[in-house]
Amino acid sequence: KQRWGRVNEQVCKFVGSYEAALKEQASGQNENDVMKSAHDIFFNDYQVKFTLEHAWRELRFDQKWRSNFFSKDGAKEKQKEAA
C-alpha cells in the first residue's frame, strides 16, 4: 500500500507536468521534446527528478491519468472554454 501511494502521488503530479508541456509544445517538437520539457517542469515544481516514467507509460491511458488534452482516438483537441 505504501508503495502504491508513492507511485500514485508521483504519477498524478507528473500528469500535470506533462499536460503543461503539451500546452507549451511548439511546432516541430516531437514526443521526446515534450517528455524532456515535462521532466524539466516536474523538477522545477517539486525539486526532485521524476523516476517513475515506466509506471506513467503503463498508466497514462487509464481514465484516472488520461490527459484531457487528447481525444479518445489520440488526436490533439483544444479545450472549449465556457463563455
Coordinates of C-alpha atoms in Angstrom, one line a residue:
K1 CA 0.0 0.0 0.0
Q2 CA 2.8 2.4 0.8
R3 CA 4.5 1.8 -2.5
W4 CA 1.3 2.3 -4.5
G5 CA 0.7 5.5 -2.6
R6 CA 4.0 6.9 -3.6
V7 CA 3.6 5.8 -7.2
N8 CA 0.1 7.2 -7.4
E9 CA 1.2 10.6 -6.0
Q10 CA 4.2 11.0 -8.2
V11 CA 2.3 9.9 -11.4
C12 CA -0.6 12.3 -10.6
K13 CA 1.9 15.1 -10.3
F14 CA 3.7 14.2 -13.5
V15 CA 0.4 14.1 -15.4
G16 CA 0.1 17.8 -14.6
S17 CA 3.7 18.5 -15.8
Y18 CA 3.1 16.5 -19.0
E19 CA -0.1 18.5 -19.7
A20 CA 1.7 21.7 -19.2
A21 CA 4.5 20.6 -21.6
L22 CA 1.9 19.6 -24.2
K23 CA 0.3 23.1 -24.0
E24 CA 3.8 24.7 -24.5
Q25 CA 4.6 22.3 -27.4
A26 CA 5.9 24.3 -30.3
S27 CA 5.6 23.4 -33.9
G28 CA 8.3 20.8 -34.9
Q29 CA 8.7 19.4 -31.4
N30 CA 8.3 15.6 -31.1
E31 CA 7.3 13.4 -28.2
N32 CA 10.9 13.3 -26.9
D33 CA 11.0 17.1 -26.7
V34 CA 7.7 17.1 -24.8
M35 CA 8.9 14.5 -22.4
K36 CA 12.1 16.4 -21.7
S37 CA 10.0 19.5 -21.1
A38 CA 7.7 17.6 -18.8
H39 CA 10.6 16.3 -16.8
D40 CA 12.0 19.9 -16.5
I41 CA 8.6 21.2 -15.4
F42 CA 8.3 18.5 -12.8
F43 CA 11.8 19.2 -11.4
N44 CA 11.2 22.9 -11.3
D45 CA 7.9 22.4 -9.4
Y46 CA 8.9 19.7 -6.9
Q47 CA 12.8 19.9 -6.8
V48 CA 13.1 16.2 -7.4
K49 CA 13.5 14.1 -10.6
F50 CA 10.6 12.1 -11.8
T51 CA 11.8 8.5 -11.8
L52 CA 8.6 6.6 -12.5
E53 CA 8.3 7.2 -16.2
H54 CA 7.9 3.5 -16.8
A55 CA 4.9 3.5 -14.4
W56 CA 3.4 6.6 -16.1
R57 CA 3.7 5.0 -19.5
E58 CA 1.7 2.0 -18.3
L59 CA -0.9 4.1 -16.6
R60 CA -1.2 7.0 -19.0
F61 CA -4.2 5.7 -20.9
D62 CA -6.2 4.6 -17.9
Q63 CA -9.0 7.0 -17.2
K64 CA -7.6 8.4 -14.0
W65 CA -4.4 9.5 -15.5
R66 CA -5.6 10.2 -19.1
S67 CA -4.8 13.7 -20.3
N68 CA -7.8 15.9 -21.1
F69 CA -5.7 17.3 -23.9
F70 CA -6.2 14.3 -26.1
S71 CA -9.4 12.9 -27.6
K72 CA -10.2 9.2 -27.5
D73 CA -8.5 8.5 -30.8
G74 CA -5.3 10.1 -29.6
A75 CA -5.6 13.3 -31.7
K76 CA -5.0 16.6 -30.0
E77 CA -8.0 18.7 -29.4
K78 CA -8.5 22.2 -28.0
Q79 CA -10.5 22.5 -24.8
K80 CA -13.6 24.7 -25.2
E81 CA -13.9 27.4 -22.6
A82 CA -17.3 28.5 -21.2
A83 CA -18.2 32.0 -22.2

